[in-house]
Tab-separated table of C-alpha atoms and ligand atoms in Angstrom:
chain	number	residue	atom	x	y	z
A	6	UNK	CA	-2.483	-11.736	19.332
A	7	UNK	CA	-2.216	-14.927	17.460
A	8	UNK	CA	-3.496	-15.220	13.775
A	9	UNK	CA	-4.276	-18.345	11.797
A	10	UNK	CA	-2.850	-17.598	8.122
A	11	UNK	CA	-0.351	-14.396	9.886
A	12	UNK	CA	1.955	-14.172	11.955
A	13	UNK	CA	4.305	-11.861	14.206
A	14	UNK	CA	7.631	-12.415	15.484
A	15	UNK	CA	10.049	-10.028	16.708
A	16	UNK	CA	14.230	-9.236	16.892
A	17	UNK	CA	14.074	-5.885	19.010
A	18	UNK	CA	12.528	-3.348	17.527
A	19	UNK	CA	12.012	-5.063	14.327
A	20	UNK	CA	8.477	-7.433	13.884
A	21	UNK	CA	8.579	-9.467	11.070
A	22	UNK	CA	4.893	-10.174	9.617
A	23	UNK	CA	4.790	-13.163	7.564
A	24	UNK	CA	1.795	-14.180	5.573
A	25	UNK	CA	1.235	-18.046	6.440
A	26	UNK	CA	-1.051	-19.847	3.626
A	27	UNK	CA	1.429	-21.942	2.054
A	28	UNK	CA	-0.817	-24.437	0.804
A	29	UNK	CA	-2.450	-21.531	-1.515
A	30	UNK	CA	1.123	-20.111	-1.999
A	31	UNK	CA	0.386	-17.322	0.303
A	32	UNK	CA	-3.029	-15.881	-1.514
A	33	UNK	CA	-4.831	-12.974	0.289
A	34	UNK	CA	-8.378	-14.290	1.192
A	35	UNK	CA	-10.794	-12.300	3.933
A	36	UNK	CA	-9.347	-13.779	6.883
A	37	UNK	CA	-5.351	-13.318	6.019
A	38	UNK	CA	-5.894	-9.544	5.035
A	39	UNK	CA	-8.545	-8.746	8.087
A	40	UNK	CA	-5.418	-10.383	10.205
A	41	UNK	CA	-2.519	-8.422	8.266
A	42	UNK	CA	-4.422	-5.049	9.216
A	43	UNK	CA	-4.565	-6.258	13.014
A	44	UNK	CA	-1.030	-7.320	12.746
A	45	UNK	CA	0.639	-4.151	11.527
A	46	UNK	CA	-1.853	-2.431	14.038
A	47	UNK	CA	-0.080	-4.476	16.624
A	48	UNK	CA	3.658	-3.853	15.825
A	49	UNK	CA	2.987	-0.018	15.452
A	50	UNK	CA	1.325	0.050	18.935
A	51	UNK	CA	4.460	-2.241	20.422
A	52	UNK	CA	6.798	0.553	18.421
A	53	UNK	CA	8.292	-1.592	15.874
A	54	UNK	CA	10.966	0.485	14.018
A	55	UNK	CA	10.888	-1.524	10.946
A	56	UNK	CA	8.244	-3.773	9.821
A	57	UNK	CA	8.870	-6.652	7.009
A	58	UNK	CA	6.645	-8.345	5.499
A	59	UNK	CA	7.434	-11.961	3.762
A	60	UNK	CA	5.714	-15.235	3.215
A	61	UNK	CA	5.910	-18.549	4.909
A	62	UNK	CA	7.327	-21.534	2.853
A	63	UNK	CA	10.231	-21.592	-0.199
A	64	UNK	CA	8.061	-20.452	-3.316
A	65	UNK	CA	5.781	-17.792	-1.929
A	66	UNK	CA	6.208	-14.215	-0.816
A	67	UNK	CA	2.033	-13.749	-1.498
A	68	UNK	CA	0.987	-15.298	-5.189
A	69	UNK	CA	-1.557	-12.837	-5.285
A	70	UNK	CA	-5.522	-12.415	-4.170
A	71	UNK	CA	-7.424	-15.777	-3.426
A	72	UNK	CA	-9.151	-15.898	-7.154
A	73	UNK	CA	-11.373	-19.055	-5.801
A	74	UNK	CA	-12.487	-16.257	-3.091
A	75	UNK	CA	-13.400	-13.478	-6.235
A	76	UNK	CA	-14.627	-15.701	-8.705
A	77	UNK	CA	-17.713	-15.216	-8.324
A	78	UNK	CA	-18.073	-12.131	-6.798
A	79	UNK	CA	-20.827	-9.473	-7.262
A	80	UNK	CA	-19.585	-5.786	-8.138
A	81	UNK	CA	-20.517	-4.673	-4.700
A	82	UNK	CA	-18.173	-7.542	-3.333
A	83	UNK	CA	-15.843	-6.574	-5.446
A	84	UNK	CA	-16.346	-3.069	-4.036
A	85	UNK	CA	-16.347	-4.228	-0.493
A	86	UNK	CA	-13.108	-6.578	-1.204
A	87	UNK	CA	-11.027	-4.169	-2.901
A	88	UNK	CA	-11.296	-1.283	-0.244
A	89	UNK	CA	-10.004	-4.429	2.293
A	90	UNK	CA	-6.962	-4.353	0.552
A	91	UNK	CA	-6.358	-1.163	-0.033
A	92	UNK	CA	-6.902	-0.587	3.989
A	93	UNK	CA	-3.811	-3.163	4.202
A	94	UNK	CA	-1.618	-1.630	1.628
A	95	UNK	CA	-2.656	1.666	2.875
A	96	UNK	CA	-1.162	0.425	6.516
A	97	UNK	CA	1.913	-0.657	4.863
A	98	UNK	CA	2.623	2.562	3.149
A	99	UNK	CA	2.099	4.770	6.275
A	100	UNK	CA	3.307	2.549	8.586
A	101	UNK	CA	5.007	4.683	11.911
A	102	UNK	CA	8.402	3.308	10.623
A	103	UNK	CA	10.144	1.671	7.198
A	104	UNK	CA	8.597	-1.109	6.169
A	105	UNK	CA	10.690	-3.692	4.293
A	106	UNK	CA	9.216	-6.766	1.737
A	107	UNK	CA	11.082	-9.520	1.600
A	108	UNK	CA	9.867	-10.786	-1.985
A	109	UNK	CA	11.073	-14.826	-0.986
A	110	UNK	CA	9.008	-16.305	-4.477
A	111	UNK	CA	5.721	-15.527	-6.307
A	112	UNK	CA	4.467	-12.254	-6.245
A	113	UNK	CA	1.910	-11.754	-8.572
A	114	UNK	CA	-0.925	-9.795	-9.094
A	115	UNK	CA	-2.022	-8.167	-4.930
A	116	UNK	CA	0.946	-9.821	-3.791
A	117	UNK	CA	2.880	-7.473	-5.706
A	118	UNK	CA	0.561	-4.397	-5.256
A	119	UNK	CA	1.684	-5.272	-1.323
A	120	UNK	CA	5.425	-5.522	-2.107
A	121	UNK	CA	5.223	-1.812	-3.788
A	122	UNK	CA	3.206	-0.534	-1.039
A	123	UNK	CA	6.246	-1.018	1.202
A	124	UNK	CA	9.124	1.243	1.296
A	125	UNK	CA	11.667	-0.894	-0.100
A	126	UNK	CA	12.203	-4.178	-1.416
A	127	UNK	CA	14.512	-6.725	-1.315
A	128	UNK	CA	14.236	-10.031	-3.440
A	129	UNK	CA	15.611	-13.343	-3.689
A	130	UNK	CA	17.231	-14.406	-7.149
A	131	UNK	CA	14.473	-16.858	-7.849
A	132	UNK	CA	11.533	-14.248	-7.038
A	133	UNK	CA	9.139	-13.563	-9.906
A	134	UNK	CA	6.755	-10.236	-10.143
A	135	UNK	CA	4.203	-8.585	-11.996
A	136	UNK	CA	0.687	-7.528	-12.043
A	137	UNK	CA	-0.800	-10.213	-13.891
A	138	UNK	CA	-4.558	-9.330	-12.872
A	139	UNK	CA	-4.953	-8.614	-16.707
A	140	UNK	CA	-5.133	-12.456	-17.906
A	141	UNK	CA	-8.064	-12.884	-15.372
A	142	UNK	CA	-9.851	-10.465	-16.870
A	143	UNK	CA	-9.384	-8.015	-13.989
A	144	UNK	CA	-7.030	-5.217	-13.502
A	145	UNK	CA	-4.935	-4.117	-10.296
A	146	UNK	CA	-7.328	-3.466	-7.486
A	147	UNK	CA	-5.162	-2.713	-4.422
A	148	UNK	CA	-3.268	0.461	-5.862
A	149	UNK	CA	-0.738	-0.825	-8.394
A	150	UNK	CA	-2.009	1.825	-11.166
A	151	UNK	CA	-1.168	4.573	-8.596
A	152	UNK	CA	2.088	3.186	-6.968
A	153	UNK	CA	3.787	1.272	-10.180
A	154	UNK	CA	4.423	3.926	-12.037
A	155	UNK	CA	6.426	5.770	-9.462
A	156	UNK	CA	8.279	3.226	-9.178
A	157	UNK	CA	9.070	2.039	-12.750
A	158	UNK	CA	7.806	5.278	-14.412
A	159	UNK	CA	4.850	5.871	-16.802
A	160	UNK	CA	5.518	3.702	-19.998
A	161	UNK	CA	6.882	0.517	-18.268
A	162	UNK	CA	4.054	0.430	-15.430
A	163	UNK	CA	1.459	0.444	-18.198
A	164	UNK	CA	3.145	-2.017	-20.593
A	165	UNK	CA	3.678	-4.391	-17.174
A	166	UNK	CA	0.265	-4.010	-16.127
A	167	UNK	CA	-1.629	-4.316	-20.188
A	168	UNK	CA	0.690	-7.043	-20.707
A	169	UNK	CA	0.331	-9.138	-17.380
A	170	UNK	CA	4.372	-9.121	-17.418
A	171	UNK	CA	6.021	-11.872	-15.053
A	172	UNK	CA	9.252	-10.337	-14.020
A	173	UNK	CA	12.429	-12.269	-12.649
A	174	UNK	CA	14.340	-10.760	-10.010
A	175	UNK	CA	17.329	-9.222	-11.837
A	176	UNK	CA	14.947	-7.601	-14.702
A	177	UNK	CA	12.459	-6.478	-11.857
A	178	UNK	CA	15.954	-4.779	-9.857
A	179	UNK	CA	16.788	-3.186	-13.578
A	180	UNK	CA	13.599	-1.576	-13.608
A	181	UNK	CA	13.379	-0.039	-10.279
A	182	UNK	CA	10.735	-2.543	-8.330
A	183	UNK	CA	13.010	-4.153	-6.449
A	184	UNK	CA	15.914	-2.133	-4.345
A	185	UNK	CA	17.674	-5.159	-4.230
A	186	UNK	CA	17.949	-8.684	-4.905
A	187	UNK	CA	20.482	-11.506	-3.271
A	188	UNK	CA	21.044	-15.002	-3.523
A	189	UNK	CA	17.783	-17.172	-2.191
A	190	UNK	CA	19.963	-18.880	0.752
A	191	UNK	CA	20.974	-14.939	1.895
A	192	UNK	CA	17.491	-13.256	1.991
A	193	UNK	CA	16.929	-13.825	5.967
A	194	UNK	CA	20.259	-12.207	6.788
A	195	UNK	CA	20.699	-9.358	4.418
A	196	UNK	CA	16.958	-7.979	5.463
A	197	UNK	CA	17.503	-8.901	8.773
A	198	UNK	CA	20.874	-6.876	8.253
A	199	UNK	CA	19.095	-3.917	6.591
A	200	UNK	CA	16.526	-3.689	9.134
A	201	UNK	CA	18.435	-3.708	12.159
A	202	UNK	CA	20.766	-0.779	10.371
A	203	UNK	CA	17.150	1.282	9.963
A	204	UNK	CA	15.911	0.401	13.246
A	205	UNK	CA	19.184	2.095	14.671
A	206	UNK	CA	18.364	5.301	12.611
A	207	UNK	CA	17.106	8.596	14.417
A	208	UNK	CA	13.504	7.646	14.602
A	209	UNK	CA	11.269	10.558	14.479
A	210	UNK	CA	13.762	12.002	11.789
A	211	UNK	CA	13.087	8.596	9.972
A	212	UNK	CA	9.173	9.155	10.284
A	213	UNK	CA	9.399	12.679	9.554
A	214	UNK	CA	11.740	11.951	5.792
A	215	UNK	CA	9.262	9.014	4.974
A	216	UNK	CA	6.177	11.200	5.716
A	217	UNK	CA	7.883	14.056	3.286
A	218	UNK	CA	8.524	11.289	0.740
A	219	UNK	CA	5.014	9.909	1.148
A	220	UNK	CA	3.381	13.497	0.136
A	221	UNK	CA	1.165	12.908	-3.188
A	222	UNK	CA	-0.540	16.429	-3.614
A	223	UNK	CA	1.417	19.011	-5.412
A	224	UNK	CA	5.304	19.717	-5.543
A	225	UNK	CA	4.383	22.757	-3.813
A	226	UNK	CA	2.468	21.215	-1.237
A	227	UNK	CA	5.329	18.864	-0.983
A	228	UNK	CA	7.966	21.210	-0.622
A	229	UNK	CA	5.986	23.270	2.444
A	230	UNK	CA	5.613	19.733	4.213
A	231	UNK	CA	9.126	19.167	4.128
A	232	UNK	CA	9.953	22.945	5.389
A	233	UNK	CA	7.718	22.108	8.104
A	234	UNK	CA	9.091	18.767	9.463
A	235	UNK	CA	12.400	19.991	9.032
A	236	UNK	CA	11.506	22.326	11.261
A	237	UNK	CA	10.170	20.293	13.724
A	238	UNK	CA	12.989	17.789	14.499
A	239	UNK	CA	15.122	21.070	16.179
A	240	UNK	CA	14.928	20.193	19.813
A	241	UNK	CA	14.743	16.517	19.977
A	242	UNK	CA	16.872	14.488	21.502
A	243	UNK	CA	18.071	13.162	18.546
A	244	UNK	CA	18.876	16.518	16.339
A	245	UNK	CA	20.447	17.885	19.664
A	246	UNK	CA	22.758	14.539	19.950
A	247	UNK	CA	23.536	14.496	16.335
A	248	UNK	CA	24.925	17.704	15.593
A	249	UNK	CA	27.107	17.953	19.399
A	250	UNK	CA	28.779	14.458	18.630
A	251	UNK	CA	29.277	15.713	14.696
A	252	UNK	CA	30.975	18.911	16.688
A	253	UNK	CA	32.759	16.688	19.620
A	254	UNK	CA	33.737	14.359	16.829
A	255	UNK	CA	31.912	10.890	18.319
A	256	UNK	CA	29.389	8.604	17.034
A	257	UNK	CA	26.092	9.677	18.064
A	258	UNK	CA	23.490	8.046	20.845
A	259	UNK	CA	20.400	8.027	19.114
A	260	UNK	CA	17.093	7.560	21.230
B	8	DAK	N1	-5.410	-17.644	-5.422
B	8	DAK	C1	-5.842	-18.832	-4.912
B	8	DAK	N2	-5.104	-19.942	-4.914
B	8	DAK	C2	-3.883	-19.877	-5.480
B	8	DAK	C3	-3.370	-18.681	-6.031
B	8	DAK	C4	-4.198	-17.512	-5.967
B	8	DAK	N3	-3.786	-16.306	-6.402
B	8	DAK	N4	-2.130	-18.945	-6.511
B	8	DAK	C5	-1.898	-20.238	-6.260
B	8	DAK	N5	-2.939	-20.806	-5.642
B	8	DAK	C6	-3.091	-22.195	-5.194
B	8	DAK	C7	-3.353	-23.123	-6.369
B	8	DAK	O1	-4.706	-23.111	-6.720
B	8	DAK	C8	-2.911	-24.448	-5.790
B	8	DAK	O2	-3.925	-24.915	-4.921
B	8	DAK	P1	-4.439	-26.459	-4.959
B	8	DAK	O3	-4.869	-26.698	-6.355
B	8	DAK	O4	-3.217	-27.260	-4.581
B	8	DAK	O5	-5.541	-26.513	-3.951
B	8	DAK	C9	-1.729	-24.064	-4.922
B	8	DAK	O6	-1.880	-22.663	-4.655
B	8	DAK	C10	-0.409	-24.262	-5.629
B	8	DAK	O7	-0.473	-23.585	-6.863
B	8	DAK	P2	-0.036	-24.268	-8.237
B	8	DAK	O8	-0.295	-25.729	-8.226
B	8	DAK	O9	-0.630	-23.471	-9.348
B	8	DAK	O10	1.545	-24.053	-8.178
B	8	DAK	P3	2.565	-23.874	-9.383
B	8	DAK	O11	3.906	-23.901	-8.753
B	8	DAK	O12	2.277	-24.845	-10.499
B	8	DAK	O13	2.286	-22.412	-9.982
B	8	DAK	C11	1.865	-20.021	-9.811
B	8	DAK	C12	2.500	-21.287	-9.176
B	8	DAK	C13	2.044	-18.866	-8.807
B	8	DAK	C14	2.591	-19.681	-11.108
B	8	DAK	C15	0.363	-20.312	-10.098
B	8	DAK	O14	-0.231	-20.860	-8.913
B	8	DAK	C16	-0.391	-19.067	-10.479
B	8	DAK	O15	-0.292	-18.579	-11.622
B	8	DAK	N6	-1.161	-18.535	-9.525
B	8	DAK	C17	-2.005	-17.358	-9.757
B	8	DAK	C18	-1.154	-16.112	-9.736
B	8	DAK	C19	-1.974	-14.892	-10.075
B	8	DAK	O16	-2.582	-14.811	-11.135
B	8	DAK	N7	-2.012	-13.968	-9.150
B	8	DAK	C20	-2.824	-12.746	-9.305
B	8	DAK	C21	-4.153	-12.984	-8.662
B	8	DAK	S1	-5.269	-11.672	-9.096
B	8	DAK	C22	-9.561	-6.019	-7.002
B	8	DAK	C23	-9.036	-6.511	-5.837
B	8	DAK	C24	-7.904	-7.250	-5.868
B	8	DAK	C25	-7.260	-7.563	-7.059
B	8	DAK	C26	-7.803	-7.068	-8.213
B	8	DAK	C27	-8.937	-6.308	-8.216
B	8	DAK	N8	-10.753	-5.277	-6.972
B	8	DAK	C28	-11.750	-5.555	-6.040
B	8	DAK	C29	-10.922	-4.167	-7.875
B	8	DAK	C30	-6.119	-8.445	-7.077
B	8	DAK	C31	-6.074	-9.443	-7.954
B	8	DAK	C32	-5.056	-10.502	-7.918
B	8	DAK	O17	-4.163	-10.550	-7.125
């Protein structure tokens, strides 16, 4: 499918979904995050591995929700608007494989609440961060009070988020946000690098750790998932072909 303001490229089994509104420094409006949900719809059916998510241009990965679009929005807009992108950050987050951001520039405000739905994060050295929805008289609205403090723990997520702190790239990679962070001219190559190593990985054995990670309900609750898809990765191809080439001392054939 092709997308006006998204698109879709692939390298195997890794599709790359860049957001394409460089003009507005990548902003989420209507049209870019109805076309983001149809796009990560697409690579999942077409069994992308890895999905990563970057923006087009030198400045932007996504500088954040269109704020000419919510202005002047009514509270059931708002409503309507917010559950939009939650949908998308929601897809990110459950995506059938590891998704990847790219952070390439700005990432402020929903562009960062889509960088911390992914599973990990790479930045370039000039890449700036932060949920600055709090000097617009707003506050996160696409998950960033749930998912931030996982990441960067309880009293930093809430002094980030009251504050409307703008992080650089080596103090956002000292707090835990970003997994990793390389010079600008080496972003392409090390996530294209770091990709193609996960795409190689035992697939439903990636699914089945990420899904385990993913559990939010109790530790308990937790702990029984993981017991259970443990469990059921004995018998596929790829737990079968793992252990007898640990035992005949080989590298393993994954599927
Ligand atoms: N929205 C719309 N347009 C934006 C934009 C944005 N977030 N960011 C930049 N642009 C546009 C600028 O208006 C400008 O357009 P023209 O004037 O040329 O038409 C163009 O991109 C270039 O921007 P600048 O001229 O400002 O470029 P600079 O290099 O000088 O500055 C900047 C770059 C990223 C520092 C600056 O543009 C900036 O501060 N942008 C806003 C960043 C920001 O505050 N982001 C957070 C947005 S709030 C919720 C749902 C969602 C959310 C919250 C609640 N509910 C429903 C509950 C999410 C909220 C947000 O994301």
């Amino acid at each position: 499918m092709a997308w006006n303001t998204v698109s879709l490229d692939w390298e195997g089994t890794v599709a790359t979904l860049t957001v394409d509104r460089p003009d507005a420094l990548n902003a989420l409006n209507v049209e870019t995050l109805e076309a983001m949900l149809e796009a990560i719809a697409e690579a999942e059916d077409e069994g992308a591995r890895v999905l990563v998510l970057t923006g087009a241009g030198d400045d932007a990965f996504i500088a954040g929700a269109d704020i000419k679009y919510m202005q002047d929005l009514e509270q059931d807009e708002a409503m309507a608007w917010g559950a939009l992108g939650h949908e998308v950050a929601d897809a990110l987050a459950a995506f059938n494989g590891v998704s990847i951001a790219a952070v390439n520039g700005y990432a402020f405000g929903g562009g960062c609440e889509m960088a911390i739905a992914c599973d990990l994060r790479v930045a370039s050295e000039s890449a700036l961060i932060g949920n600055t929805e709090i000097d617009l008289g707003i506050i996160p609205g696409w998950g960033a009070t749930q998912r931030l403090p996982q990441l960067v723990g309880d009293e930093l997520a809430r002094r980030l988020i009251f504050l409307g702190s703008r992080l650089d790239a080596k103090a956002a990679e000292e707090a835990g946000l970003f997994g990793e962070v390389v010079p600008d001219e080496e972003l392409d190559e090390r996530v294209a690098e770091l990709a193609q190593e996960l795409a190689a990985q035992p697939a439903m054995a990636l699914r089945a750790a990420k899904r385990s990670l993913n559990q939010d309900g109790s530790q308990t609750a937790g702990l029984e998932y993981e017991k259970q898809a443990f469990a059921s990765l004995f018998g596929t191809h790829d737990q079968r072909e793992g252990m007898a080439a640990f035992v005949d001392g080989r590298d393993p054939e994954f599927e």
